[in-house]
mmCIF file of C-alpha atoms in Angstrom:
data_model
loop_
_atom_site.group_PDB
_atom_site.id
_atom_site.type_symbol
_atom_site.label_atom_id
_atom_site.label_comp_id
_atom_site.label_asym_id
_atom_site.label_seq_id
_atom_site.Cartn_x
_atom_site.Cartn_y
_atom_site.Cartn_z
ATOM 1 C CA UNK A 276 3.381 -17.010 110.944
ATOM 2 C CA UNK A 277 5.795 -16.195 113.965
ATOM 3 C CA UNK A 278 8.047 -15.758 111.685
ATOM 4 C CA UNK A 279 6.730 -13.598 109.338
ATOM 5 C CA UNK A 280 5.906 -11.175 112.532
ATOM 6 C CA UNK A 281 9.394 -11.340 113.075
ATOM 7 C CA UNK A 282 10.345 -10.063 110.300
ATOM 8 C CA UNK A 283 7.685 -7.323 110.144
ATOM 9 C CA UNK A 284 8.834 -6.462 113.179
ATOM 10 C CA UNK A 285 12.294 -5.767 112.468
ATOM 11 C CA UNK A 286 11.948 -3.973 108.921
ATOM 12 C CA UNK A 287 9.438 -1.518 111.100
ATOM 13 C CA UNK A 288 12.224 -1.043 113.823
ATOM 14 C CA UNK A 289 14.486 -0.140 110.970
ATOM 15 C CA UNK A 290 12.375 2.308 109.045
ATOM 16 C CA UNK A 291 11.576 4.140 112.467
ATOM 17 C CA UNK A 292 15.244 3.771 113.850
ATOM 18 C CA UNK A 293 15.712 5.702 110.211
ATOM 19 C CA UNK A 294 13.018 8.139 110.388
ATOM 20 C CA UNK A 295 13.999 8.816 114.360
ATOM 21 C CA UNK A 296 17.523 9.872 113.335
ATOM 22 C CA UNK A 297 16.294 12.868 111.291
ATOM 23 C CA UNK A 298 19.976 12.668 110.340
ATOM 24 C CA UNK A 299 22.721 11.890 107.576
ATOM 25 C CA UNK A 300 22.360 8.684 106.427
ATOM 26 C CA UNK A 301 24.913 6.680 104.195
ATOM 27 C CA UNK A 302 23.160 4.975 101.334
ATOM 28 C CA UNK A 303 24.689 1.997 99.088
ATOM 29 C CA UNK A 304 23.997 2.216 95.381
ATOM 30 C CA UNK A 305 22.223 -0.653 94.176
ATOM 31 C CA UNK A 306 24.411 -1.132 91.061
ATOM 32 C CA UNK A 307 21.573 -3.205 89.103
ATOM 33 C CA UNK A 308 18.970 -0.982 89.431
ATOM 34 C CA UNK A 309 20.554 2.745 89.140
ATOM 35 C CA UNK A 310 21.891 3.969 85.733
ATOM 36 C CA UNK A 311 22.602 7.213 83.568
ATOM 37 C CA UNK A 312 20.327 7.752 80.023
ATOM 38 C CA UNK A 313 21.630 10.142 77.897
ATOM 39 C CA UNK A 314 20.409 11.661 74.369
ATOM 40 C CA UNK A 315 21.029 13.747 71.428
ATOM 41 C CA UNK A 316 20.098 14.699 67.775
ATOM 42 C CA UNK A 317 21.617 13.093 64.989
ATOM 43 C CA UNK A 318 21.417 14.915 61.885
ATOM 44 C CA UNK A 319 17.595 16.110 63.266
ATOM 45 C CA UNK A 320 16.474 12.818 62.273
ATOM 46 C CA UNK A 321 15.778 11.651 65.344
ATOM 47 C CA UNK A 322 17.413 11.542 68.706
ATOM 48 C CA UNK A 323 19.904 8.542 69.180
ATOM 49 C CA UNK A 324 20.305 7.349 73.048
ATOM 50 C CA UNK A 325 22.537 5.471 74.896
ATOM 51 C CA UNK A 326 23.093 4.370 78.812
ATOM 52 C CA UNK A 327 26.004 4.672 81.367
ATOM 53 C CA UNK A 328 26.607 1.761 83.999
ATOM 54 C CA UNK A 329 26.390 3.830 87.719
ATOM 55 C CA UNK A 330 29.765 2.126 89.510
ATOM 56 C CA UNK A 331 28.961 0.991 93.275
ATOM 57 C CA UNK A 332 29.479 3.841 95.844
ATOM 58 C CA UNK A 333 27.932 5.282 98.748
ATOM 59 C CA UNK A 334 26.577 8.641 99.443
ATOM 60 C CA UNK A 335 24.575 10.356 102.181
ATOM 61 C CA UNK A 336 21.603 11.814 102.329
ATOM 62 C CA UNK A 337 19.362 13.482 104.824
ATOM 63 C CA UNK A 338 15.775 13.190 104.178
ATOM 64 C CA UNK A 339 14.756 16.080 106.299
ATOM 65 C CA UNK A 340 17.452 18.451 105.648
ATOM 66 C CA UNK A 341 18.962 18.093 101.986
ATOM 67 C CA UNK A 342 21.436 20.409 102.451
ATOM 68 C CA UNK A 343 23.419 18.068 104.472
ATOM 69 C CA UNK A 344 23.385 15.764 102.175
ATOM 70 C CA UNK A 345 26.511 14.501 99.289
ATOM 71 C CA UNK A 346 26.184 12.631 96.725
ATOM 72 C CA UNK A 347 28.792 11.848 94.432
ATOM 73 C CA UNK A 348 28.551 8.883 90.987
ATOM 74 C CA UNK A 349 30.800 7.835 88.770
ATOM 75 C CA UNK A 350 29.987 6.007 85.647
ATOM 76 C CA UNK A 351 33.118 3.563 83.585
ATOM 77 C CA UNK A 352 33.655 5.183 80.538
ATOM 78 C CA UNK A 353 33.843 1.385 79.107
ATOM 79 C CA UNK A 354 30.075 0.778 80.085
ATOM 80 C CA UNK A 355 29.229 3.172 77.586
ATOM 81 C CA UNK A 356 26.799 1.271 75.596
ATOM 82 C CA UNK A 357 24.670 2.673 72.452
ATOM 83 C CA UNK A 358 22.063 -0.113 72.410
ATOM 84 C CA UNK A 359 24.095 -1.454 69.529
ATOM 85 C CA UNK A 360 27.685 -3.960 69.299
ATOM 86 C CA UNK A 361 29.281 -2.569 66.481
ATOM 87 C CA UNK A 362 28.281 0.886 66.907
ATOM 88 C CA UNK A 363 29.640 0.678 70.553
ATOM 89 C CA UNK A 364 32.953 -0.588 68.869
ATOM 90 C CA UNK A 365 33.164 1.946 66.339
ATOM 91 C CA UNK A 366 32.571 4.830 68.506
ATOM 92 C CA UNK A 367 35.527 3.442 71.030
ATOM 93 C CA UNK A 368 38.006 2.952 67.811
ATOM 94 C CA UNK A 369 37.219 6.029 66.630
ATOM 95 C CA UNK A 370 40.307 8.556 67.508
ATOM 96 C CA UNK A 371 38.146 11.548 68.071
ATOM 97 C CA UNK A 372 36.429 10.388 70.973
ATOM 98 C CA UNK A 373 40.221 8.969 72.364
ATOM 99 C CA UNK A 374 39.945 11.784 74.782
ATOM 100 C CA UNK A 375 36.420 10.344 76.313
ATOM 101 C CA UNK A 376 37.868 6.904 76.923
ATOM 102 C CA UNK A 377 41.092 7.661 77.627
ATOM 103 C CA UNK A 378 39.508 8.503 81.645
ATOM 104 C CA UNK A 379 38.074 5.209 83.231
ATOM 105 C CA UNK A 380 35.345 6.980 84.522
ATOM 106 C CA UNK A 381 32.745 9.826 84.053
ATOM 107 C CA UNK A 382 32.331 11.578 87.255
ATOM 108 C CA UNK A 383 29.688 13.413 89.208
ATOM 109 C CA UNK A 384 30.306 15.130 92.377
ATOM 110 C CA UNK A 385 27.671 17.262 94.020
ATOM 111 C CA UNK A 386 28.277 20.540 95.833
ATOM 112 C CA UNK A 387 24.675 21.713 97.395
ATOM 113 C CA UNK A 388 21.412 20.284 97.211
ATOM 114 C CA UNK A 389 18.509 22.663 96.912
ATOM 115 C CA UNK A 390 15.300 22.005 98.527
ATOM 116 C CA UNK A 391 12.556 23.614 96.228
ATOM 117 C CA UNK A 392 8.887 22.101 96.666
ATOM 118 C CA UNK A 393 8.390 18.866 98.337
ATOM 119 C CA UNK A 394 10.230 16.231 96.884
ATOM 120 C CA UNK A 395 11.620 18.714 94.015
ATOM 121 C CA UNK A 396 14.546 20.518 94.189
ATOM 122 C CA UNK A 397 18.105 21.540 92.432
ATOM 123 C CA UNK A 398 21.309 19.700 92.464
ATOM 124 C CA UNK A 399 24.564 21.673 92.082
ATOM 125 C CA UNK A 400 27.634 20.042 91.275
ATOM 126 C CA UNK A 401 30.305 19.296 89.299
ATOM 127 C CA UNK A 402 30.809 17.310 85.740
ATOM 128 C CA UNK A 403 33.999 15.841 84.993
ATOM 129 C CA UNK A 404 34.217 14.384 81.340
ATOM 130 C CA UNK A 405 37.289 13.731 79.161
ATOM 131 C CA UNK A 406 39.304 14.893 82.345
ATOM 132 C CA UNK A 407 37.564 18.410 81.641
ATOM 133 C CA UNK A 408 35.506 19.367 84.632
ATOM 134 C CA UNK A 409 32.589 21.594 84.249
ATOM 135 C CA UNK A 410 29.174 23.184 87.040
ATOM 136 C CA UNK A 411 25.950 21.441 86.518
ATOM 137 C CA UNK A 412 22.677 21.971 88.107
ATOM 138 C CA UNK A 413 20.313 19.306 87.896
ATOM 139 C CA UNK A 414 16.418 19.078 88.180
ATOM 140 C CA UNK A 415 15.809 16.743 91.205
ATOM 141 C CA UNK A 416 13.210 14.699 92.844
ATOM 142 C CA UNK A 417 13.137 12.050 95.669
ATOM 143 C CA UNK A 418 11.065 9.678 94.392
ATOM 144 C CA UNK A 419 10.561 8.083 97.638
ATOM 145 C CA UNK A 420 12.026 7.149 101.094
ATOM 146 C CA UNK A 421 11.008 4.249 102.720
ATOM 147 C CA UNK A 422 11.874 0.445 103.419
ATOM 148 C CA UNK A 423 11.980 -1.864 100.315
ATOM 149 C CA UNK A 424 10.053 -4.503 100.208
ATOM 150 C CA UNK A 425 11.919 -7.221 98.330
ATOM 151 C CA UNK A 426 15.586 -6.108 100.007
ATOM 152 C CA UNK A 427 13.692 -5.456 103.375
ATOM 153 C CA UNK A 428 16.311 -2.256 104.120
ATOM 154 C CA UNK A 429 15.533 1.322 104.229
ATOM 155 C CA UNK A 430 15.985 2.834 100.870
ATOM 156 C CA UNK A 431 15.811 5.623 98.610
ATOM 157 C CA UNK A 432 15.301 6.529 95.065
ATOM 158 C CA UNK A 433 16.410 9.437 93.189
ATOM 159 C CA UNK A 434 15.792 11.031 89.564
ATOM 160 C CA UNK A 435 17.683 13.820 88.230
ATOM 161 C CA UNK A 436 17.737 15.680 84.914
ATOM 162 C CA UNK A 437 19.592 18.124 83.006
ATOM 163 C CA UNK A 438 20.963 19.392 79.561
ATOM 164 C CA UNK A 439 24.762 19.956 78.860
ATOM 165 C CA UNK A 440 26.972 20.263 75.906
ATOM 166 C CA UNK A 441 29.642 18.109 74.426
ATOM 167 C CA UNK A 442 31.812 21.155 73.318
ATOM 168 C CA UNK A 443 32.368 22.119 76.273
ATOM 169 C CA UNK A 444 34.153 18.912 77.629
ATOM 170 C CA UNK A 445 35.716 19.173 74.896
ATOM 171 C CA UNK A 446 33.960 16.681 72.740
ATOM 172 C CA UNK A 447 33.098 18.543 69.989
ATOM 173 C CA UNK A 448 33.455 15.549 67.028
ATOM 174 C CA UNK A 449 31.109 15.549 63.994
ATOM 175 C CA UNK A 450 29.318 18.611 65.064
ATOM 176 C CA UNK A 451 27.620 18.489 61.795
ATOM 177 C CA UNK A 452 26.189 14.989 62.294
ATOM 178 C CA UNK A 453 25.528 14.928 66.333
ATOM 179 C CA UNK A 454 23.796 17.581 67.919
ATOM 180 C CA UNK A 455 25.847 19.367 70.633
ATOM 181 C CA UNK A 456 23.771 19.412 73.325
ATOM 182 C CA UNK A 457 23.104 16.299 75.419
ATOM 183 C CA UNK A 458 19.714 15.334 77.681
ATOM 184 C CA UNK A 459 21.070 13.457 80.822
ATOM 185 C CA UNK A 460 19.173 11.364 83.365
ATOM 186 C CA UNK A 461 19.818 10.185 86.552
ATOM 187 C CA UNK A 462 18.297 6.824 87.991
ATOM 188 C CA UNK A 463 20.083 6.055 91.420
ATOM 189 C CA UNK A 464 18.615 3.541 93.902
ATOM 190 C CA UNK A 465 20.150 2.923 97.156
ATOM 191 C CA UNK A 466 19.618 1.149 100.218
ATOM 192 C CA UNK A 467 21.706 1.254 103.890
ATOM 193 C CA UNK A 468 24.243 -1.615 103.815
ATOM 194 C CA UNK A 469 26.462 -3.268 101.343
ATOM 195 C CA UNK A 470 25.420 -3.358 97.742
ATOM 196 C CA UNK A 471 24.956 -7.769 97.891
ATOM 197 C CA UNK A 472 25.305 -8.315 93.951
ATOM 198 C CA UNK A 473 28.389 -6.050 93.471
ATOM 199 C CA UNK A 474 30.130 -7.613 96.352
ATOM 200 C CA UNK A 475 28.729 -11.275 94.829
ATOM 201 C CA UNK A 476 30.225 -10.124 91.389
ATOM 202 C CA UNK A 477 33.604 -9.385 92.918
ATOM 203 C CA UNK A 478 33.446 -12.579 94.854
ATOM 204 C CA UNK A 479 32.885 -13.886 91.436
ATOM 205 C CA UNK A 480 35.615 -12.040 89.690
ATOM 206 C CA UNK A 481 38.269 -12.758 91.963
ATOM 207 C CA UNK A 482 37.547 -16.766 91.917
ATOM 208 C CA UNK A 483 37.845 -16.275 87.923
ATOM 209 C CA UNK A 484 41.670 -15.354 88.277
#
C-alpha cells in the first residue's frame, strides 16, 4: 500500500512539475502507438487506404502557448504498407512510383501552430515527398495532456488532418485509376523521456548482427 502511495506520489509531482513549467516541453514519440492513415479513390469504386510507420523522434510542445511549439515526423518510405503483401510488393516494383521510394523517408516539418478554439487549431508546415517539398496546413486537435496511466509519464496526444495531392509531389501515376487527391491523418502519441520499445528494438537489432 506504501508503495502504491509512492508511486502516486511521484506521477502527481511530475504532472504538476509539468503543468508548473507553463513552458516548452520535449516529447518522445511513442513509436507503437503513433502512425500516419492515408486514403484515396480508386476508379470511384471505393476508397483504398493504407498506413505509414511514424519513425522515433522528439518534438516540443507547449501546452499553454502553441506557438512555441515544433513538431517535426518523418515516416520510412519502406513502412509503406497497403494492408496487403503482394500489393505492397507490386506497388514498390513498380517503376513509376521509383521516385517515392527512392527517399528513405516521408517528411513533415512544421512551421507555426495556430491556436483556434480550445484544443482545435491549424498546423502549418511543410511536406516533403519524392524529394519534392510542398506547404500544408493541417486541421489539429490536442486530444489530451496529462500523465499516462500505464507508462506513468506526462504525455500527450495529437490528431491532425488534411487533404493533398499526389501531382503535385510529383506522383502523378495512373491518374485514371487512383484518384489524385489524398486524405491524410495524423496519430502521434508522446510522452517525456526515451521512447523504451524503440530503444529495446535497437538493443535488439544490434545483438542480431
Amino acid at each position: 500500500m506504501i508503495r502504491l502511495f509512492q508511486r502516486a506520489a511521484t506521477c502527481a509531482a511530475l504532472f504538476l512539475a509539468t503543468a508548473a513549467q507553463a513552458a516548452p516541453v520535449t516529447y518522445t514519440i511513442v513509436s507503437k502507438l503513433s502512425k500516419v492513415s492515408f486514403s484515396l479513390e480508386h476508379q470511384g469504386f471505393i476508397p483504398v487506404s493504407g498506413t505509414l510507420k511514424i519513425a522515433p523522434g522528439s518534438f516540443v510542445f507547449d501546452h499553454e502557448d502553441w506557438s512555441k511549439s515544433s513538431v517535426m515526423v518523418s515516416m520510412p518510405t519502406r513502412m509503406l504498407d497497403m494492408g496487403d503483401g503482394l500489393w505492397n510488393n507490386q506497388i514498390r516494383e513498380d517503376e513509376s512510383w521509383m521516385a517515392l521510394f527512392k527517399q528513405p523517408e516521408i517528411r513533415f516539418r512544421g512551421t507555426r501552430i495556430e491556436r483556434k478554439d480550445g484544443m482545435n487549431g491549424l498546423l502549418h508546415g511543410e511536406l516533403t515527398v519524392a524529394g519534392v517539398t510542398r506547404p500544408v496546413v493541417l486541421q489539429m486537435k490536442v486530444n489530451k495532456v496529462g500523465m499516462n496511466r500505464v507508462s506513468e509519464r506526462p504525455s500527450v496526444g495529437i490528431s491532425a488532418s488534411s487533404m493533398i495531392k499526389r501531382s503535385e509531389f510529383g506522383l502523378d501515376a495512373y491518374m485514371d485509376l487512383v484518384g489524385d487527391e489524398i486524405a491524410v491523418q495524423i496519430q502521434l502519441e508522446a510522452a517525456q523521456g526515451p521512447d523504451m520499445d524503440a530503444a529495446k528494438q535497437a538493443r535488439m537489432n544490434s545483438g542480431a548482427h
